mmCIF file of C-alpha atoms in Angstrom:
data_model
loop_
_atom_site.group_PDB
_atom_site.id
_atom_site.type_symbol
_atom_site.label_atom_id
_atom_site.label_comp_id
_atom_site.label_asym_id
_atom_site.label_seq_id
_atom_site.Cartn_x
_atom_site.Cartn_y
_atom_site.Cartn_z
ATOM 1 C CA MET P 1 -0.256 -0.271 0.100
ATOM 2 C CA LYS P 2 1.329 2.934 -1.275
ATOM 3 C CA ASN P 3 0.042 5.603 2.080
ATOM 4 C CA SER P 4 -2.099 2.373 3.031
ATOM 5 C CA VAL P 5 -2.884 -1.715 4.463
ATOM 6 C CA PHE P 6 -4.697 -6.438 2.905
ATOM 7 C CA LYS P 7 -6.720 -5.544 3.026
ATOM 8 C CA LEU P 8 -6.266 -8.529 2.295
ATOM 9 C CA ALA P 9 -9.114 -7.060 -1.260
ATOM 10 C CA ILE P 10 -9.763 -8.394 -1.615
ATOM 11 C CA GLY P 11 -9.587 -7.718 -1.138
ATOM 12 C CA LEU P 12 -8.154 -8.133 -2.732
ATOM 13 C CA GLY P 13 -9.686 -7.519 -0.967
ATOM 14 C CA LEU P 14 -11.695 -8.488 -2.870
ATOM 15 C CA GLY P 15 -14.135 -8.376 -6.418
ATOM 16 C CA LEU P 16 -12.897 -9.385 -9.528
ATOM 17 C CA ALA P 17 -15.372 -8.935 -13.273
ATOM 18 C CA ALA P 18 -17.592 -10.873 -15.248
ATOM 19 C CA SER P 19 -18.284 -11.001 -19.288
ATOM 20 C CA VAL P 20 -21.331 -9.866 -20.898
ATOM 21 C CA ALA P 21 -22.896 -12.180 -22.841
ATOM 22 C CA SER P 22 -26.554 -12.066 -24.085
ATOM 23 C CA ALA P 23 -26.779 -15.358 -25.612
ATOM 24 C CA GLN P 24 -25.119 -17.760 -23.443
ATOM 25 C CA THR P 25 -26.000 -18.619 -19.575
ATOM 26 C CA HIS P 26 -22.828 -19.295 -17.963
ATOM 27 C CA SER P 27 -19.351 -17.131 -18.131
ATOM 28 C CA VAL P 28 -15.685 -18.118 -16.884
ATOM 29 C CA TYR P 29 -13.003 -15.353 -16.403
ATOM 30 C CA LEU P 30 -9.324 -15.507 -15.893
ATOM 31 C CA GLY P 31 -7.292 -12.401 -15.576
ATOM 32 C CA GLY P 32 -4.717 -9.579 -13.158
ATOM 33 C CA ALA P 33 -5.707 -7.876 -10.359
ATOM 34 C CA TYR P 34 -3.553 -4.980 -9.143
ATOM 35 C CA LEU P 35 -4.562 -4.807 -4.804
ATOM 36 C CA ASP P 36 -4.705 -1.158 -3.476
ATOM 37 C CA VAL P 37 -4.491 -1.342 0.363
ATOM 38 C CA ARG P 38 -5.496 2.308 2.119
ATOM 39 C CA ALA P 39 -5.824 0.628 5.184
ATOM 40 C CA GLN P 40 -6.304 2.769 8.254
ATOM 41 C CA ALA P 41 -5.095 1.482 12.349
ATOM 42 C CA PRO P 42 -4.391 2.657 15.490
ATOM 43 C CA ALA P 43 -1.318 2.295 17.109
ATOM 44 C CA LEU P 44 -0.254 -1.205 18.536
ATOM 45 C CA ALA P 45 -1.345 -1.216 22.105
ATOM 46 C CA GLY P 46 -0.339 -3.325 25.118
ATOM 47 C CA GLY P 47 3.342 -4.513 25.757
ATOM 48 C CA HIS P 48 5.882 -1.549 27.088
ATOM 49 C CA ALA P 49 4.555 1.546 26.600
ATOM 50 C CA VAL P 50 6.253 2.845 23.416
ATOM 51 C CA PRO P 51 7.118 6.529 22.271
ATOM 52 C CA ALA P 52 5.203 8.577 20.133
ATOM 53 C CA PRO P 53 4.360 8.433 17.520
ATOM 54 C CA GLY P 54 3.275 4.976 18.294
ATOM 55 C CA ALA P 55 3.960 1.485 17.029
ATOM 56 C CA LEU P 56 2.065 1.818 13.382
ATOM 57 C CA LEU P 57 1.774 -0.324 10.219
ATOM 58 C CA GLU P 58 1.656 -0.023 7.029
ATOM 59 C CA VAL P 59 0.978 -3.201 4.649
ATOM 60 C CA GLY P 60 1.882 -3.227 1.048
ATOM 61 C CA ASP P 61 -0.170 -3.308 -2.117
ATOM 62 C CA ALA P 62 0.401 -6.859 -4.277
ATOM 63 C CA SER P 63 -0.954 -8.374 -7.998
ATOM 64 C CA THR P 64 -2.286 -11.621 -7.994
ATOM 65 C CA THR P 65 -4.120 -13.863 -10.874
ATOM 66 C CA GLY P 66 -8.160 -13.569 -9.988
ATOM 67 C CA PHE P 67 -10.256 -16.167 -12.149
ATOM 68 C CA GLY P 68 -14.711 -16.427 -11.501
ATOM 69 C CA TYR P 69 -18.007 -18.012 -12.927
ATOM 70 C CA VAL P 70 -20.897 -16.166 -13.704
ATOM 71 C CA TYR P 71 -24.343 -17.245 -14.048
ATOM 72 C CA HIS P 72 -26.703 -14.965 -16.298
ATOM 73 C CA ALA P 73 -30.384 -15.487 -15.103
ATOM 74 C CA THR P 74 -30.920 -12.755 -18.035
ATOM 75 C CA PRO P 75 -29.409 -10.620 -20.675
ATOM 76 C CA GLN P 76 -29.589 -7.604 -17.448
ATOM 77 C CA TRP P 77 -28.870 -9.464 -14.778
ATOM 78 C CA SER P 78 -26.317 -11.880 -13.883
ATOM 79 C CA VAL P 79 -24.497 -13.664 -10.177
ATOM 80 C CA GLU P 80 -20.760 -13.847 -9.832
ATOM 81 C CA VAL P 81 -18.539 -15.495 -7.743
ATOM 82 C CA ALA P 82 -14.928 -13.749 -7.573
ATOM 83 C CA LEU P 83 -12.086 -16.034 -7.094
ATOM 84 C CA GLY P 84 -8.343 -15.421 -6.965
ATOM 85 C CA ILE P 85 -5.073 -16.414 -5.938
ATOM 86 C CA PRO P 86 -4.423 -15.138 -2.502
ATOM 87 C CA PRO P 87 -1.583 -12.792 -2.879
ATOM 88 C CA ARG P 88 1.181 -12.171 0.406
ATOM 89 C CA HIS P 89 1.043 -8.584 1.022
ATOM 90 C CA LYS P 90 4.521 -7.189 3.193
ATOM 91 C CA VAL P 91 3.716 -5.151 6.512
ATOM 92 C CA TYR P 92 6.312 -2.568 7.236
ATOM 93 C CA GLY P 93 6.863 -0.388 10.750
ATOM 94 C CA ARG P 94 5.853 3.102 10.906
ATOM 95 C CA GLY P 95 6.320 5.910 13.494
ATOM 96 C CA PHE P 96 7.889 4.715 16.288
ATOM 97 C CA LEU P 97 8.762 1.156 14.031
ATOM 98 C CA GLU P 98 10.066 2.579 11.156
ATOM 99 C CA PRO P 99 13.490 2.098 11.332
ATOM 100 C CA PHE P 100 13.121 -1.489 11.398
ATOM 101 C CA GLY P 101 11.815 -1.508 7.538
ATOM 102 C CA GLN P 102 9.384 -4.545 6.508
ATOM 103 C CA ILE P 103 8.363 -6.336 9.851
ATOM 104 C CA SER P 104 5.842 -8.872 8.692
ATOM 105 C CA SER P 105 4.145 -10.408 5.708
ATOM 106 C CA VAL P 106 0.333 -12.032 5.393
ATOM 107 C CA LYS P 107 -1.551 -13.541 2.489
ATOM 108 C CA GLN P 108 -5.668 -13.022 1.984
ATOM 109 C CA LEU P 109 -8.076 -14.666 0.031
ATOM 110 C CA PRO P 110 -11.127 -12.574 -0.491
ATOM 111 C CA PRO P 111 -14.172 -14.459 -2.346
ATOM 112 C CA THR P 112 -16.825 -12.080 -3.184
ATOM 113 C CA VAL P 113 -20.522 -12.721 -4.342
ATOM 114 C CA PHE P 114 -22.001 -10.172 -6.691
ATOM 115 C CA VAL P 115 -25.231 -9.342 -8.332
ATOM 116 C CA ASN P 116 -24.149 -7.672 -10.936
ATOM 117 C CA TYR P 117 -26.766 -5.721 -13.979
ATOM 118 C CA HIS P 118 -25.747 -4.707 -16.974
ATOM 119 C CA PHE P 119 -26.842 -1.792 -18.694
ATOM 120 C CA GLY P 120 -26.542 -2.711 -22.787
ATOM 121 C CA ASP P 121 -24.377 -1.249 -25.157
ATOM 122 C CA ILE P 122 -23.025 2.070 -25.476
ATOM 123 C CA LEU P 123 -20.795 1.546 -27.808
ATOM 124 C CA PRO P 124 -20.511 -1.381 -30.533
ATOM 125 C CA ARG P 125 -19.880 -4.377 -28.730
ATOM 126 C CA LEU P 126 -18.647 -2.409 -25.484
ATOM 127 C CA SER P 127 -21.507 -2.607 -22.264
ATOM 128 C CA PRO P 128 -21.250 -1.003 -18.669
ATOM 129 C CA LEU P 129 -21.874 -3.218 -15.058
ATOM 130 C CA VAL P 130 -22.190 -2.319 -12.351
ATOM 131 C CA GLY P 131 -22.483 -5.276 -9.042
ATOM 132 C CA LEU P 132 -23.212 -4.750 -5.541
ATOM 133 C CA GLY P 133 -22.327 -8.002 -3.429
ATOM 134 C CA LEU P 134 -20.817 -9.543 -0.113
ATOM 135 C CA ASN P 135 -17.126 -10.133 0.655
ATOM 136 C CA TYR P 136 -15.408 -12.781 2.800
ATOM 137 C CA THR P 137 -11.768 -12.236 3.648
ATOM 138 C CA LYS P 138 -10.170 -14.854 5.571
ATOM 139 C CA PHE P 139 -6.190 -14.144 6.465
ATOM 140 C CA SER P 140 -3.370 -16.827 6.856
ATOM 141 C CA GLY P 141 0.483 -17.629 6.761
ATOM 142 C CA ALA P 142 0.958 -14.320 8.947
ATOM 143 C CA ARG P 143 4.912 -14.372 10.175
ATOM 144 C CA SER P 144 7.023 -11.801 11.751
ATOM 145 C CA THR P 145 10.412 -11.441 9.983
ATOM 146 C CA ALA P 146 13.604 -11.065 11.699
ATOM 147 C CA SER P 147 13.536 -7.315 12.404
ATOM 148 C CA GLY P 148 9.782 -7.436 13.274
ATOM 149 C CA ASP P 149 11.072 -9.581 15.586
ATOM 150 C CA ALA P 150 14.311 -7.226 16.957
ATOM 151 C CA ALA P 151 11.254 -4.695 17.050
ATOM 152 C CA SER P 152 8.500 -6.853 19.473
ATOM 153 C CA GLY P 153 11.473 -8.126 21.450
ATOM 154 C CA GLY P 154 11.404 -11.791 20.327
ATOM 155 C CA PRO P 155 10.087 -14.028 18.258
ATOM 156 C CA THR P 156 6.276 -13.254 17.118
ATOM 157 C CA LYS P 157 3.416 -15.193 16.234
ATOM 158 C CA ILE P 158 0.664 -12.792 14.343
ATOM 159 C CA THR P 159 -3.295 -13.858 13.688
ATOM 160 C CA LEU P 160 -5.874 -11.400 12.244
ATOM 161 C CA ASP P 161 -9.942 -12.382 12.077
ATOM 162 C CA ASP P 162 -11.230 -13.022 9.462
ATOM 163 C CA SER P 163 -13.677 -10.351 7.601
ATOM 164 C CA TRP P 164 -17.250 -10.110 6.435
ATOM 165 C CA GLY P 165 -18.557 -7.017 4.304
ATOM 166 C CA LEU P 166 -20.089 -5.252 1.338
ATOM 167 C CA ALA P 167 -18.708 -5.206 -1.773
ATOM 168 C CA ALA P 168 -19.165 -3.385 -5.276
ATOM 169 C CA HIS P 169 -17.570 -2.481 -8.525
ATOM 170 C CA ALA P 170 -18.015 -1.393 -11.784
ATOM 171 C CA GLY P 171 -16.895 -1.816 -14.893
ATOM 172 C CA LEU P 172 -16.586 -2.098 -18.818
ATOM 173 C CA SER P 173 -16.980 -5.488 -20.774
ATOM 174 C CA PHE P 174 -15.782 -5.391 -24.914
ATOM 175 C CA MET P 175 -17.277 -8.323 -26.598
ATOM 176 C CA ILE P 176 -14.219 -9.960 -29.388
ATOM 177 C CA ASP P 177 -17.082 -12.497 -30.320
ATOM 178 C CA LYS P 178 -20.314 -14.258 -29.160
ATOM 179 C CA ASN P 179 -18.077 -16.474 -26.881
ATOM 180 C CA TRP P 180 -15.343 -14.661 -25.971
ATOM 181 C CA SER P 181 -15.334 -10.759 -24.238
ATOM 182 C CA LEU P 182 -12.821 -8.325 -22.497
ATOM 183 C CA VAL P 183 -13.484 -6.866 -18.496
ATOM 184 C CA GLY P 184 -12.439 -4.458 -16.717
ATOM 185 C CA THR P 185 -13.265 -3.537 -13.613
ATOM 186 C CA VAL P 186 -12.586 -1.169 -10.028
ATOM 187 C CA ALA P 187 -14.056 -2.887 -7.002
ATOM 188 C CA MET P 188 -14.046 -1.988 -3.152
ATOM 189 C CA ALA P 189 -14.977 -4.055 -0.451
ATOM 190 C CA LYS P 190 -15.316 -3.444 3.449
ATOM 191 C CA VAL P 191 -12.371 -5.307 4.958
ATOM 192 C CA LYS P 192 -12.160 -4.831 9.014
ATOM 193 C CA SER P 193 -9.984 -7.005 10.910
ATOM 194 C CA ASP P 194 -8.732 -7.088 14.461
ATOM 195 C CA MET P 195 -5.055 -8.250 14.435
ATOM 196 C CA LYS P 196 -3.093 -9.669 17.506
ATOM 197 C CA ALA P 197 0.461 -9.759 17.918
ATOM 198 C CA VAL P 198 2.058 -12.218 20.858
ATOM 199 C CA THR P 199 5.995 -12.157 21.373
ATOM 200 C CA ASN P 200 7.963 -14.687 23.705
ATOM 201 C CA THR P 201 9.894 -12.969 25.894
ATOM 202 C CA ARG P 202 12.094 -13.670 28.644
ATOM 203 C CA GLU P 203 9.354 -12.283 31.301
ATOM 204 C CA GLY P 204 6.686 -13.887 29.465
ATOM 205 C CA ASP P 205 4.342 -13.690 26.646
ATOM 206 C CA VAL P 206 3.147 -9.859 25.421
ATOM 207 C CA THR P 207 -0.206 -8.974 23.488
ATOM 208 C CA ARG P 208 -0.022 -6.547 21.358
ATOM 209 C CA THR P 209 -3.334 -5.613 19.349
ATOM 210 C CA THR P 210 -4.731 -3.568 16.326
ATOM 211 C CA THR P 211 -8.207 -3.193 14.862
ATOM 212 C CA ILE P 212 -7.044 -2.509 10.260
ATOM 213 C CA ASP P 213 -9.766 -0.661 8.416
ATOM 214 C CA PHE P 214 -8.156 -1.894 5.275
ATOM 215 C CA ARG P 215 -10.259 -0.459 2.699
ATOM 216 C CA PRO P 216 -8.607 -1.469 -0.391
ATOM 217 C CA ILE P 217 -9.735 -1.017 -3.970
ATOM 218 C CA ALA P 218 -8.953 -3.551 -6.658
ATOM 219 C CA TYR P 219 -8.194 -3.269 -10.435
ATOM 220 C CA THR P 220 -8.928 -6.317 -12.684
ATOM 221 C CA LEU P 221 -8.955 -7.013 -16.361
ATOM 222 C CA SER P 222 -9.803 -10.403 -17.264
ATOM 223 C CA LEU P 223 -10.491 -12.557 -20.488
ATOM 224 C CA GLY P 224 -13.882 -14.278 -20.290
ATOM 225 C CA TYR P 225 -15.678 -17.180 -22.031
ATOM 226 C CA SER P 226 -19.280 -17.305 -22.435
ATOM 227 C CA PHE P 227 -21.312 -20.434 -23.332
#
């Protein structure tokens, strides 16, 4: 995240787009997604007192491969299941933690279900769509780096709660022929997670927590096939 966090985006964090096909009932698609994470989170709480401006986190953006399935109930309405390969996000220290650089990383899996409305052609073969849906983001593989352990005071285990939230996207579909289409979308999702970091120190375990509002935006470009 350039000035950002997972989230995680979809997501994700996060939604990918359907191909529009008025004559076919089913579509599948495969493409790329760029996840722009713009997270906000209070400083880590717990453990020893930290001088201002506190122990803050920033999570980097990520790219991944997205794919999904669309069922066209009518030429105007469709239901989409958007999936993707879980990307790994690098997490950097900010504030008191900034000198430590990358302190951890985490993977996220953000499957999203959309109900889409297709407007029809605005130009030959070019059709806009919008969709509203529900995102589920599961975080996995969180791990502290050596510098993260040093910043925390010992080996650290990190966990993030799963997230449920609304998602929305908008995009354009270009029909190459009756079966193939090219689709670009921009998607947003509500992804919020409680994070816990437990550090094993000589004095015993130290627990630090924060709540991360990831606020991801996913940009996607996909090739779709309708049948």
